[in-house]
Every structure is written in C-alpha cells, then in structure tokens.
Coordinates of C-alpha atoms and ligand atoms in Angstrom, one line a residue:
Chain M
X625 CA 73.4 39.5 61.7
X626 CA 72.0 41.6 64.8
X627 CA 72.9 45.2 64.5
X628 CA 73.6 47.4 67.6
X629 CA 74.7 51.0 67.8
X630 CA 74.7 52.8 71.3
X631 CA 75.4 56.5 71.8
X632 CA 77.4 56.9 69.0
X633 CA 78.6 60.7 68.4
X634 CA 80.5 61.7 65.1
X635 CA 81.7 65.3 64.9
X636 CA 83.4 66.5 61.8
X637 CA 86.2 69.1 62.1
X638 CA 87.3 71.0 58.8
X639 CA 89.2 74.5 58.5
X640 CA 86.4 76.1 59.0
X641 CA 83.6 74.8 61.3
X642 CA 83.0 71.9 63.0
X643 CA 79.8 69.9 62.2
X644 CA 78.4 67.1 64.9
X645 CA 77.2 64.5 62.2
X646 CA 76.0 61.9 64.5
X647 CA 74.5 63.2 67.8
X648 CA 74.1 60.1 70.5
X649 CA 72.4 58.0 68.0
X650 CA 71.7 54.6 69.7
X651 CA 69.3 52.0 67.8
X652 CA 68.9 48.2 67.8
X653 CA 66.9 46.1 65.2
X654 CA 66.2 42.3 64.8
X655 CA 68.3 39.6 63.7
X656 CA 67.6 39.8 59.7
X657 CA 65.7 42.1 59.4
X658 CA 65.3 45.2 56.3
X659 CA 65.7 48.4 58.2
X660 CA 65.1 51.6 56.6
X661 CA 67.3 55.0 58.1
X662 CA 65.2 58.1 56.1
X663 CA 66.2 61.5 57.1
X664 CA 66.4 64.6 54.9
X665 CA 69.7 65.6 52.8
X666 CA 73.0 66.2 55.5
X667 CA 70.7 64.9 58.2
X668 CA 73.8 62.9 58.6
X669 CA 72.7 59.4 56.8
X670 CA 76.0 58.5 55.7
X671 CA 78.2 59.6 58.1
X672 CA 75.8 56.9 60.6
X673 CA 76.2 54.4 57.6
X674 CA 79.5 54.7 57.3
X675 CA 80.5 54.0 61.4
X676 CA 78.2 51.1 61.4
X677 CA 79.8 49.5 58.3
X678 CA 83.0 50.4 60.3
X679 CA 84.3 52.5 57.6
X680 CA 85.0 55.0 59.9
X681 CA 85.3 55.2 63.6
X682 CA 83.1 57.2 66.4
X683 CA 84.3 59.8 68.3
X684 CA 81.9 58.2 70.9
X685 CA 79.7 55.0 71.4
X686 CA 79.8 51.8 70.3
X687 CA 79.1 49.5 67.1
X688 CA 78.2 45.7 67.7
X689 CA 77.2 42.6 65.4
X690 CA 76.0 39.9 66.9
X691 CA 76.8 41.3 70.3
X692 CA 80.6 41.6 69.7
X693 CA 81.8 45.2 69.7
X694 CA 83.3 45.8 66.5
X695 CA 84.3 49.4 66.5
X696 CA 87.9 50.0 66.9
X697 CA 88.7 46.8 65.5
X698 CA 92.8 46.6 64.9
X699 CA 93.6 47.1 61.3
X700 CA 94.0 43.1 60.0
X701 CA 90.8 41.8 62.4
X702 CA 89.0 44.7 60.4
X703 CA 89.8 43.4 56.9
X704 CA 88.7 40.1 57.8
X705 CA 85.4 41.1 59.1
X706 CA 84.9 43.5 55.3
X707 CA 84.2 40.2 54.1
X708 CA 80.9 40.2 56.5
X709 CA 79.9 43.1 55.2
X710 CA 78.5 44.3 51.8
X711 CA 77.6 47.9 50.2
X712 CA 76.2 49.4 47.5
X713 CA 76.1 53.1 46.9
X714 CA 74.0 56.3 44.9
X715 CA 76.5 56.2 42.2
X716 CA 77.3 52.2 41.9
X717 CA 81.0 52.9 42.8
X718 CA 81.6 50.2 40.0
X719 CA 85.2 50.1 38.6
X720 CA 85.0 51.0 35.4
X721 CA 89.0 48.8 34.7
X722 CA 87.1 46.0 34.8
X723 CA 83.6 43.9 33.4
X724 CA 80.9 43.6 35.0
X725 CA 82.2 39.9 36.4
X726 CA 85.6 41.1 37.1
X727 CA 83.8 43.6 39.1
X728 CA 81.9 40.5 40.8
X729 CA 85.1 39.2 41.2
X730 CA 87.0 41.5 43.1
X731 CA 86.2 41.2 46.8
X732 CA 86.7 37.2 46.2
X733 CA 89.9 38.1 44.6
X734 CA 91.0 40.1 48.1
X735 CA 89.6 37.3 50.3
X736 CA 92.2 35.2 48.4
X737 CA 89.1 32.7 46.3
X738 CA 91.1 30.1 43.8
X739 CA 90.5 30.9 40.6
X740 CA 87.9 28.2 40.0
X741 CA 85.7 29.2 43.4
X742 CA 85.7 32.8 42.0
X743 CA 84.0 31.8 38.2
X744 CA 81.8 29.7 39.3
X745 CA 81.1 32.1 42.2
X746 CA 80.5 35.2 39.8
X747 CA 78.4 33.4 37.6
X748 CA 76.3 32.0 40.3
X749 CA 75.9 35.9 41.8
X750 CA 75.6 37.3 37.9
X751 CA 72.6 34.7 37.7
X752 CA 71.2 36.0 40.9
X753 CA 71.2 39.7 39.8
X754 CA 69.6 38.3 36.2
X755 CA 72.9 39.0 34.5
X756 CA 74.6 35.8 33.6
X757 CA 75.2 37.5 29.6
X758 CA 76.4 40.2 30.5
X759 CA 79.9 38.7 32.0
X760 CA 82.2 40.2 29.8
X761 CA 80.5 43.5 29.6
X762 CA 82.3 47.2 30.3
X763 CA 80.5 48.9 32.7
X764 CA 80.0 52.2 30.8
X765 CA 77.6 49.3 28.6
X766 CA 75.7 49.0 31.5
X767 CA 72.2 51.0 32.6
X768 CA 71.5 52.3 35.7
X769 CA 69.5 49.4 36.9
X770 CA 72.4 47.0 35.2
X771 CA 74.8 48.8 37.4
X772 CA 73.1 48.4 40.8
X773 CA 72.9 44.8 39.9
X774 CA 76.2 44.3 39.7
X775 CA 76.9 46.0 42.7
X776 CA 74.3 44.2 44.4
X777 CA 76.2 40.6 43.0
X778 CA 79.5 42.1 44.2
X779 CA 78.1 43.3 47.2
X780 CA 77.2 40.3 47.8
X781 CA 79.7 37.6 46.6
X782 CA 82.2 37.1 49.4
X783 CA 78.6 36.0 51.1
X784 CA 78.1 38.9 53.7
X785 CA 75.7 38.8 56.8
X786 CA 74.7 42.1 56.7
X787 CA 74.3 45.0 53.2
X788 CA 74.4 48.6 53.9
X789 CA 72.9 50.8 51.0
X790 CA 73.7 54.4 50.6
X791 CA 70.6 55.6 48.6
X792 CA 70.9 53.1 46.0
X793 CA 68.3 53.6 44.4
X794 CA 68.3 57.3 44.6
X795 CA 69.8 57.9 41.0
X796 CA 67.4 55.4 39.8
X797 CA 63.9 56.4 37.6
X798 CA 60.7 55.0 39.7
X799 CA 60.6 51.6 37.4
X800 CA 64.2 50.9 38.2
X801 CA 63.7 51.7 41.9
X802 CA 61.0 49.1 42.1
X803 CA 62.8 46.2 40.2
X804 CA 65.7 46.8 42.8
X805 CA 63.9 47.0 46.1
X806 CA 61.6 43.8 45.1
X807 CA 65.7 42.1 43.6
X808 CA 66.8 42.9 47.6
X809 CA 63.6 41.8 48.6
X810 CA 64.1 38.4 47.1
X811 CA 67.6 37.9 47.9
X812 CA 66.8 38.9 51.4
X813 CA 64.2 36.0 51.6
X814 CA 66.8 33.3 50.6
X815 CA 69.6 34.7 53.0
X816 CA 70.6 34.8 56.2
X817 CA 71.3 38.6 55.6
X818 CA 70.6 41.5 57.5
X819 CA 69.9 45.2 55.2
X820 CA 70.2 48.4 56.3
X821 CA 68.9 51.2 53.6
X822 CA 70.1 54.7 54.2
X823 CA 67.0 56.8 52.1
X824 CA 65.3 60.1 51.7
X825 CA 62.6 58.5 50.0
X826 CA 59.5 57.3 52.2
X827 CA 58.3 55.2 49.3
X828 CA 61.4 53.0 49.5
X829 CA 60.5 52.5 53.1
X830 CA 57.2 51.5 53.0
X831 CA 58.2 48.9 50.0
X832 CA 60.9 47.4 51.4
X833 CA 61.5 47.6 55.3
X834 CA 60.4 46.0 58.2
X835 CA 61.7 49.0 60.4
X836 CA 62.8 52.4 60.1
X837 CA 64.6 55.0 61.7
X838 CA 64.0 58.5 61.5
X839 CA 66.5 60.6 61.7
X840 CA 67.2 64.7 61.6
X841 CA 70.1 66.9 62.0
X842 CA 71.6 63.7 63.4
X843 CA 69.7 62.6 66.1
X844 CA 66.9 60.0 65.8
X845 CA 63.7 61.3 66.3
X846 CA 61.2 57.9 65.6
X847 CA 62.2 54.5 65.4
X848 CA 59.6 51.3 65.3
X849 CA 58.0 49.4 63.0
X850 CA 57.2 50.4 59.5
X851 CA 53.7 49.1 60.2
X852 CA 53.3 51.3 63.2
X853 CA 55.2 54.2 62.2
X854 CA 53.2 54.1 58.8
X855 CA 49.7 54.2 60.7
X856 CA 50.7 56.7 63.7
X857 CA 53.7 59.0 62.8
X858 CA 54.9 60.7 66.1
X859 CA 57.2 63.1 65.0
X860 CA 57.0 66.1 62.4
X861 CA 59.6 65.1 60.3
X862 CA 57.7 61.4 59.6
X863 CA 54.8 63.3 58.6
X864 CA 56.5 65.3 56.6
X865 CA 58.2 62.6 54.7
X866 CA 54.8 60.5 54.5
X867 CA 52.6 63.8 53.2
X868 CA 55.7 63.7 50.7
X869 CA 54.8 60.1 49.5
X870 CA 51.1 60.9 48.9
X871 CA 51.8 64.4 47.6
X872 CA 54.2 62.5 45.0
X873 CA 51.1 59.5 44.4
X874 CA 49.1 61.9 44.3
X875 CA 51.2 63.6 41.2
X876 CA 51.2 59.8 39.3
X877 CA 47.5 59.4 40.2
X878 CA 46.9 62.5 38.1
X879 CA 49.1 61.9 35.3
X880 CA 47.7 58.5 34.7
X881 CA 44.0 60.1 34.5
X882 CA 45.4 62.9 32.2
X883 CA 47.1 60.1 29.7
X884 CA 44.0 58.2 30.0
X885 CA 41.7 60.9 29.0
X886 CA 44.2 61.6 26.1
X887 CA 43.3 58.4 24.9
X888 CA 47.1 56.5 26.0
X889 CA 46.2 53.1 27.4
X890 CA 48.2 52.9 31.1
X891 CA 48.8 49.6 32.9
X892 CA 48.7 50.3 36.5
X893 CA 51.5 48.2 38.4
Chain H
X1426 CA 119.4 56.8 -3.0
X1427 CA 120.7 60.6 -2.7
X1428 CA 123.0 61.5 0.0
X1429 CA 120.5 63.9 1.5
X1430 CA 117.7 61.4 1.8
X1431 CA 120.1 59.3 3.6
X1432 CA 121.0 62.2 5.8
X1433 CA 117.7 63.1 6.2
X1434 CA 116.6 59.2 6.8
X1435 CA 119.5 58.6 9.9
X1436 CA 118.3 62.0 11.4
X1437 CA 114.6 60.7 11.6
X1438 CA 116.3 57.6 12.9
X1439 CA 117.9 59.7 15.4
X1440 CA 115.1 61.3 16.4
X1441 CA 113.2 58.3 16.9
X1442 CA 115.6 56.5 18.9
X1443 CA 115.7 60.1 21.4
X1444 CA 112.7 60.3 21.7
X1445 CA 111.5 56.3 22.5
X1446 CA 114.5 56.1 25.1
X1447 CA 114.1 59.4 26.9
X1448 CA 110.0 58.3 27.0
X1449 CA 111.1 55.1 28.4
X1450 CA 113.6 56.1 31.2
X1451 CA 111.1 59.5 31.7
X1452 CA 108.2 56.9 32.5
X1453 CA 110.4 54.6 34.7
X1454 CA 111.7 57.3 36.3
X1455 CA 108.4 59.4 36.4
X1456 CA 105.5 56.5 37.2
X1457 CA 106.8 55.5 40.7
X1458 CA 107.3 59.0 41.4
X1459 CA 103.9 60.3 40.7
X1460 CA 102.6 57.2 42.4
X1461 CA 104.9 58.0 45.8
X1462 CA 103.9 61.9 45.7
X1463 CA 100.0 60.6 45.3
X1464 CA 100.6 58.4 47.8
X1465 CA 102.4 60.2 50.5
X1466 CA 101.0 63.8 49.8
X1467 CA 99.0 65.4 53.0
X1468 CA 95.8 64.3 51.4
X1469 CA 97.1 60.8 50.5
X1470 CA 96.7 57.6 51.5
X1471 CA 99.6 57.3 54.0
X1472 CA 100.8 61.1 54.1
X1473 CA 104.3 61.5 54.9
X1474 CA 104.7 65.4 54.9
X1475 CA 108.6 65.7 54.5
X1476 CA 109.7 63.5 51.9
X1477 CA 106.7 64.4 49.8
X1478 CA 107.8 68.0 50.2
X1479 CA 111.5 67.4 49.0
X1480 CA 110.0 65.2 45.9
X1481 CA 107.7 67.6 45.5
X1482 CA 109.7 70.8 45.3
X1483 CA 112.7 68.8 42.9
X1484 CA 109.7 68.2 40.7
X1485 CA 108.6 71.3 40.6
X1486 CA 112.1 73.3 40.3
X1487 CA 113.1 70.7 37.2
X1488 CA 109.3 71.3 35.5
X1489 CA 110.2 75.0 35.7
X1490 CA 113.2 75.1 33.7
X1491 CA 113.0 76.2 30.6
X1492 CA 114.8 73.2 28.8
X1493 CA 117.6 74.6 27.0
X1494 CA 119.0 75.7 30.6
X1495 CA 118.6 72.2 31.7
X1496 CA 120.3 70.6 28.4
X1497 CA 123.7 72.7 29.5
X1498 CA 123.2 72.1 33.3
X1499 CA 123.2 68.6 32.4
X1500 CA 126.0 68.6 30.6
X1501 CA 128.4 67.5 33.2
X1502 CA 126.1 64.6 34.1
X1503 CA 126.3 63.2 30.0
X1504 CA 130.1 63.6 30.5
X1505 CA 130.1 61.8 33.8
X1506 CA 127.7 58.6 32.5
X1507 CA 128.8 58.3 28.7
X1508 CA 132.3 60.2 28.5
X1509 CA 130.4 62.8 25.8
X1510 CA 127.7 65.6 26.3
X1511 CA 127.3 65.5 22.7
X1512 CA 125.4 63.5 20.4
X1513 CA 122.2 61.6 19.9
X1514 CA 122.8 59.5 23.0
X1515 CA 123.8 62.1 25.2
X1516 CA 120.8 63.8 24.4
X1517 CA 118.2 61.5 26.3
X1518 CA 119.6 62.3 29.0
X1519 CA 118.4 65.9 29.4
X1520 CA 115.3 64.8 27.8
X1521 CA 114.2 62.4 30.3
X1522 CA 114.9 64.5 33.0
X1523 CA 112.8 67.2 31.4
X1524 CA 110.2 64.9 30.9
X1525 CA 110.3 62.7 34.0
X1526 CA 109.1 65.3 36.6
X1527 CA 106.3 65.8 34.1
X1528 CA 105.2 61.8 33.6
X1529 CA 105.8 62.4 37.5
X1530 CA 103.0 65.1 38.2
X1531 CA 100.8 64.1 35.5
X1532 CA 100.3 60.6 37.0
X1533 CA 100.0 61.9 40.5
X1534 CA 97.0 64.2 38.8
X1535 CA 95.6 61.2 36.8
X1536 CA 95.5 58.8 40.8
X1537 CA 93.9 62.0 42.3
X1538 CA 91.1 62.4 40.0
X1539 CA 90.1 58.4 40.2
X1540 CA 86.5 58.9 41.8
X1541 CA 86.4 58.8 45.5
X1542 CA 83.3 56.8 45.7
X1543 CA 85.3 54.0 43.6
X1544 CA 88.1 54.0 46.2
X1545 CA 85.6 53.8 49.5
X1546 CA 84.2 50.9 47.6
X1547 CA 87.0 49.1 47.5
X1548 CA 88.5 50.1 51.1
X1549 CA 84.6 48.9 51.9
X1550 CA 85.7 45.2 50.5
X1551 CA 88.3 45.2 53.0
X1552 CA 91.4 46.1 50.4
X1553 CA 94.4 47.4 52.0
X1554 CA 96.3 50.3 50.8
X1555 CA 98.4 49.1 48.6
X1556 CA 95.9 46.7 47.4
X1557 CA 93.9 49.7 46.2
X1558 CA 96.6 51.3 44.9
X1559 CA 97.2 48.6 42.7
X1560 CA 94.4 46.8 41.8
X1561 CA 92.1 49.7 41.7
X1562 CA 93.6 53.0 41.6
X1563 CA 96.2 52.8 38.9
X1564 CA 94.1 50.6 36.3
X1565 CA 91.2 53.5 36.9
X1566 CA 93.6 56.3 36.0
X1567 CA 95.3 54.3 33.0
X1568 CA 93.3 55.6 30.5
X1569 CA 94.2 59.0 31.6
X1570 CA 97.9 58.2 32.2
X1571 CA 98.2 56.9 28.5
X1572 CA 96.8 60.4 27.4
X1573 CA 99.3 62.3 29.1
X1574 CA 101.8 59.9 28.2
X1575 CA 101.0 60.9 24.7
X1576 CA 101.1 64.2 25.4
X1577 CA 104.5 64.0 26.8
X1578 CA 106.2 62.2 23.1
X1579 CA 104.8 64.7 21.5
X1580 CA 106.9 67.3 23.6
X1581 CA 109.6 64.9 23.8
X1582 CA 109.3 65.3 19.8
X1583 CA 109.9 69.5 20.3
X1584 CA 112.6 69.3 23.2
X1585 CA 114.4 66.8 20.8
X1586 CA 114.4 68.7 18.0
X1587 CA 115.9 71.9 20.0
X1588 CA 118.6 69.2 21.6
X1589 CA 119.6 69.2 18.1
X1590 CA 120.9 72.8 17.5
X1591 CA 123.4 72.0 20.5
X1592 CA 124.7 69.3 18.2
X1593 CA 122.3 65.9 19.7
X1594 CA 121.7 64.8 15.7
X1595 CA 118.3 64.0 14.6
X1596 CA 115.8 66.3 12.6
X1597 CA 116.0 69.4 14.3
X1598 CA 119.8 69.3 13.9
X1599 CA 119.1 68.7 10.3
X1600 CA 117.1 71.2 10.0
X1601 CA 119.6 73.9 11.0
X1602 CA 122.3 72.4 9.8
X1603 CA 121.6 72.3 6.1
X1604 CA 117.9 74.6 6.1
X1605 CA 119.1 77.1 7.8
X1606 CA 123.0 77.3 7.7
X1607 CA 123.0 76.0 4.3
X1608 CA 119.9 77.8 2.7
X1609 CA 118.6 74.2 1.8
X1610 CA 115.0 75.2 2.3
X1611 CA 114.0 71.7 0.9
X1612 CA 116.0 69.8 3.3
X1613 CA 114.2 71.9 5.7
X1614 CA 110.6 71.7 5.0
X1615 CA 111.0 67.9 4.4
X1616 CA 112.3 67.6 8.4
X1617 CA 109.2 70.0 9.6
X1618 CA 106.8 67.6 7.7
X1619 CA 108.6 64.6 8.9
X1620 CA 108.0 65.8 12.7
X1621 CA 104.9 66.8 11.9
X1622 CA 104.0 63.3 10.6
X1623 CA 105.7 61.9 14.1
X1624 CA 103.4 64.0 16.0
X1625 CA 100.0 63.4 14.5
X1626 CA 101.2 59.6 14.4
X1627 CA 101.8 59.3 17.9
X1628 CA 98.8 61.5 18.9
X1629 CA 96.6 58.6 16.9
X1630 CA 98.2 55.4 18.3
X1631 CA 98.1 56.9 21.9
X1632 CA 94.1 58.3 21.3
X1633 CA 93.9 54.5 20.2
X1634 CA 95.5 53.4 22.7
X1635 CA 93.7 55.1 25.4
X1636 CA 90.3 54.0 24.0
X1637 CA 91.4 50.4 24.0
X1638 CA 92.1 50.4 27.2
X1639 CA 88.8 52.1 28.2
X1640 CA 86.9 49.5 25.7
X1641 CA 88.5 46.3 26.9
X1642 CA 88.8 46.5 30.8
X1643 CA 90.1 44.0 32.4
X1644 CA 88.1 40.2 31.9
X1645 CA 87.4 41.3 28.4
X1646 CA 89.7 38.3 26.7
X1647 CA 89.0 34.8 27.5
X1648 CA 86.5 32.5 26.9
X1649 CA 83.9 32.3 30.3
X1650 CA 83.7 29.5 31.7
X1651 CA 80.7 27.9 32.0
X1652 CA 81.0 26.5 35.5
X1653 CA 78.0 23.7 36.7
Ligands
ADP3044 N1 84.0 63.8 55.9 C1 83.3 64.9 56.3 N2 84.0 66.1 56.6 C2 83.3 67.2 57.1 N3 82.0 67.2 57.2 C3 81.3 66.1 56.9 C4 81.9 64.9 56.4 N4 81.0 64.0 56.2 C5 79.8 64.6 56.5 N5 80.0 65.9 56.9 C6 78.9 66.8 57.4 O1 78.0 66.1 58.2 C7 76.7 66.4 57.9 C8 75.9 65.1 57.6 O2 76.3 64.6 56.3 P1 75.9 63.3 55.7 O3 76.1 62.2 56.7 O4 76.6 63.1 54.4 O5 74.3 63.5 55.5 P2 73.3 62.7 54.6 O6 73.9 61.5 54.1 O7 72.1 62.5 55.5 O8 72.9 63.7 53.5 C9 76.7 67.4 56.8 O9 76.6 68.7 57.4 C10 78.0 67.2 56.2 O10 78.5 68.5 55.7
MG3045 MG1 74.4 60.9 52.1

C-alpha cells in the first residue's frame, strides 16, 4: 500500500501545557516499500505513528493509502479498514488471557473468520514466524524474541497491506534485534505489504529500510533514501544518529578483540 | 453424636450457606457495577459523567459504613423481602450489600490496571468497545478479579460472624451464645478454629484458582488441529 501524509499537525493539550507532537509533517514513500521514521525519544515517533495507522486523528492535514484519504473515517468504515492494517509494539502488547495461537487468532476472530479459516489460518502464520509448537503456549512462556513473533503472526493474520512498528525491537538484545528485522525482511519479500518502522536506532535503519525519515521535535528534518542519506547526511541530527552507530560498532569491534586476546573464540556474524 | 457437635455442625452450616449466597448475589450485584463505573468513569471508555457520579458516590457511602450500622439500617429491607430481619437468611442480605459495593470497586480497580498498551492493540485490530471490554479487558483482569474475590469471602467470613451476635445463626452466633454467655470456652475455641479453617481454605482454593487461570489462558484445552 502507498502511504501519504500531508501537513499533518498534532497538538497535545493536558492540565498543564500543551505539547505540538506533530508539526506540519508531510512525507510520501513508495508503493511497498520498508521505511524507517528515526528520531530521538519524544521527538514525537508515536504520536506520527499512531495518526497514520488512524489510531488517532490530526488536528490538521491529511492521511491517505492508496490515494484515498483515510483520516476521519466514520466509526464502522474505520473498523473495516483495521483489518488493512497491522502493528506491533516495544512491549509486544500480547494478551496474556490467551496462547500464543489464540493471540494469532484474535483479529480473525473480530473480522468474523469461521472457525476452520481461523486454525488453519494461525497455524499457517505460527509456521511463518517459526512457531508452529508453540500453539498452545502462555505467553508469560514466551522470550522476548518468541513474543515479537507472535505479534508479528497476529499482526499479520487478517493479511494487512501495510505494518506499523513502534520500536519493536527496542526491548530486544542485539541478537534478537537481528533475527526480527531479517523475519520482516523475509516476509516483506513474499508480500504485497508495505512497513513503516518507528526507531531510535540507526542500525535498524540501515538493516532494514529502503527509506527513512528523520524526524526531531516533530518536524521532519531529512527524508530520502537510506542509500543516500547513509552516504551524505544533511542534517545534524542524521549525523548524530550515524556517529551513534559507529561509536556503538566501534564498542563491539573492541570487545571482540579484548575476548579474542583472552583467548574466547568469537564468530563474527 | 453430642448435642453440641450438632449445634456446632448446623452453625458451620449456617455460616457456609451466608457466606456462599451473600458472595453470589455481592458478585452479581457488584461485577456489572464495577464494569459500568470502569466503563463510564471520566477516563473511561465511553465516559458518562453523571450517572457514574451517582454510582459512584452510593458505592462509596455503602463502603464507608461500618457494617453493624448497615446490618440495622437494613433491617426494614429483610422485613420487607422475607417477612423476618432475623435469622440465617435474613442475614445475606446485609452481607451482600456490604460486600457488593466492594466486588464493585475492586473490579473497576482490577479493568483499570489491565495494561494500556494491551487495550490500543486491540482497538488497533479494529475491536469495538464493547468488543474490548469483553474479549480483552475482563479476561486480562480475571486473575486479579478472582484475588479480590477471595479477599472478599474471607471478609464475608468476619461480617458473618458479627451478623451472628444480632441473632443471624452460624458460628459467630455460636460462639456468643454458649462461649461467651454460657462460659463454654470449648464451644468457643472450636468455632474460632472452624473459621479459621474456612479462611485459610478459601484463601488456598482462590490463590489456586487465580494461578489456574493465569496458567491455562484461553486455547489451553483442546487438541490442535492439524489443518493441511
Ligand atoms: N496522549 C498524549 N498526551 C499528552 N502529550 C502527549 C501524548 N502523546 C505524546 N505526547 C507528547 O508528545 C511528544 C512526543 O511524544 P511521542 O510521540 O511519544 O514521542 P516518541 O515516540 O518519539 O518518543 C512528547 O513531548 C509527549 O510528551
Ligand atoms: Mg514512542
């Protein structure tokens, strides 16, 4: 699905101040495409994320998919067009009342599957993930990396055109992070699906997206292609964030030579 | 068998039969309560300010009385719905109002602390209100609702035993009745034990229950289907 947001504006109002979340943030990326949105904590990530999966509307501006604006959709049309739309989050957001397949289940139970359509559906998507034993499994059982799976599979399920992720891979150690971005990675290359990855983390960038948005204090200040953003960064903040990803290499480069020279035997992946 | 074992056997009978229907008409009274003053408090899901206010405040006026007020305002109501204020029936009356309000608040506290992330999930997946309500918010909070259900017996147990000095039967009764009035310190102690027994029995089964619930989530039973 092609994603297009123009001018939206989001202001916040609370008891006590009023915080402009989203200031006039228009961007528009390729059909299918993995798109990366980095900005630094309250940069105002989620609040974008959350009007372009139409959890919430804008104050200003408009949302479209596919070239249909979608924003202030009446309550039922909205429903219906959930089932587009897939999300995984930080913290899984799993429900811990049910397994992990009952958990696959769910969105096919609201879209009103049969019974028979949603097993064979959740195995199918439990199979996908890598899974398929792990059915009738509580969630607390589960590992971080187990979890994101089966949000990914429930995500997922009701066979979405486009997957928002709220750093979901943010609570995840390196090895996990990698297994997840290269598991969106293949399902994005056997799916018509459009992803759009909400990140602080430049390395999850440069291993998964095609294009990337930077954004800061809720404006965008560099948009493009990985490729060319990675090669000339135009703005302070994307230097920033990249001098962030070397420092951090930098720090594994150096704890690899110290195991080494301890006499540890590392595998470099 | 002696004629105090059997009095002291029909008073835990008594007791038992208090407390299990005043538990029952407290939870059918208090569950949809605490569900509407989740629902329609000003941080709710559809917040309706005024009648969540008057639910709210007769809640919170009955919570705050201490009970043996409430046994004698009640009264009246026993005479008007069974003809007696006295007596092991007329007694679960007061008790389940005294407990209601209390199943009331505590599952409006169990809803509220079901992780928000959980519920924008589902509202993500395109559930209605109700539909996370239902399928999602109360089977999150069960665990927690069965704990405070627990918690509520076991003060059911106290409150019935109090009910029994103004003449509702049971073990409490008992006990001031012939302990007390009678100097039968035996007859006594055996009705403190036997309440003590009730108590750490239902504190076990509802622990167990509790961690049943949170073990076995829903799609734990059933063979899977193995689908081609
Ligand atoms: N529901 C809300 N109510 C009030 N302020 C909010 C709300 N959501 C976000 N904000 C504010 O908007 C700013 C951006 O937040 P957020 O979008 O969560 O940033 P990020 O996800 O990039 O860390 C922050 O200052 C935050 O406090
Ligand atoms: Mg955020």
């Amino acid at each position: 699905m092609q994603l297009k947001l123009e001018h939206l504006n989001k202001t916040y109002t609370t008891k006590r101040a009023s915080v402009t979340a989203v200031k006039d943030i228009s961007l528009d990326f390729p059909d299918n495409a993995i798109i990366g949105i980095i900005g630094k904590s309250g940069a105002g990530k989620s609040s974008l994320l959350r009007l372009a999966s139409l959890l919430e509307t804008p104050d200003q501006g408009e949302v479209y998919y596919d070239g249909v604006r979608v924003d202030h959709l009446p309550k039922k049309e909205l429903n219906r067009r959930r089932l587009e739309i897939g999300m995984i989050f930080q913290n899984f957001n799993l429900f811990s009342s049910r397994t992990a397949g009952k958990n696959v289940a769910f969105p096919l139970e609201l879209a009103g599957w049969n019974r028979r359509d949603i097993d064979e559906r959740v195995h199918e998507m439990l199979a996908l993930v890598g899974l398929e034993d792990r059915e009738k499994s509580p969630i607390a059982t589960l590992s971080g990396g187990q979890k994101q799976r089966v949000a990914i599979a429930r995500a997922l399920a009701p066979r979405p055109n486009i997957l928002f992720c709220d750093e979901a891979t943010s609570a995840l150690d390196p090895q996990t992070t990698h297994e997840i971005l290269d598991l969106i990675k293949k399902i994005h290359a056997n799916m018509n699906l459009t992803v759009v990855m909400i990140t602080h983390q430049m390395e999850v960038v440069r291993d998964a997206c095609q294009y990337v948005a930077v954004i800061d204090k809720g404006c965008v200040v560099e948009t493009g292609a990985v490729s060319d953003v990675f090669r000339s960064p135009k703005h302070e903040i994307t230097r920033e964030f990249l001098s962030n990803i070397r420092r951090s290499e930098i720090s594994v480069e150096s704890a690899i030579a110290y195991l080494q020279d301890n006499g540890y035997e590392v595998s470099k992946r | 068998m002696s004629p105090i074992t059997e009095l002291v056997l029909q008073s835990t009978w008594e007791t038992v039969v208090m407390v299990f229907f005043s538990t029952l008409f407290a939870v059918l009274l208090g569950f949809p309560l605490g569900i509407f003053l989740f629902v329609t408090s000003p941080r709710g899901i559809a917040p309706k300010i005024v009648p969540y206010q008057l639910i709210s405040r007769i809640v919170n006026t009955l919570r705050s009385f201490p009970f043996v007020i409430l046994m004698i305002v009640m009264f009246p109501l026993s005479r008007v719905v069974l003809g007696t204020a006295i007596g092991t029936e007329a007694t679960i009356i007061p008790l389940s109002v005294a407990a209601a309000p209390f199943i009331a608040r505590l599952t409006e506290t169990a809803l509220n602390e079901v992780d928000k992330g959980v519920i924008q999930a589902a509202v993500a997946m395109g559930a209605s209100k109700r539909q996370v309500v239902r399928k999602v918010m109360i089977p999150e909070a069960l665990p927690s609702i069965i704990s405070g259900i627990t918690l509520t017996i076991i003060t059911l147990i106290g409150y019935s035993a109090m009910a029994g000095a103004i003449g509702g039967g049971g073990l409490g009764d008992l006990a001031i009745r012939y302990g007390y009035q009678r100097f039968r310190t035996d007859v006594m102690i055996e009705s403190v034990v036997i309440i003590i027994v009730m108590v750490e029995v239902i504190q076990f089964l509802g622990n167990k229950a509790a961690a049943l619930v949170a073990k076995y989530p829903l799609g734990s039973f059933g063979r899977s289907k193995k689908v081609k």
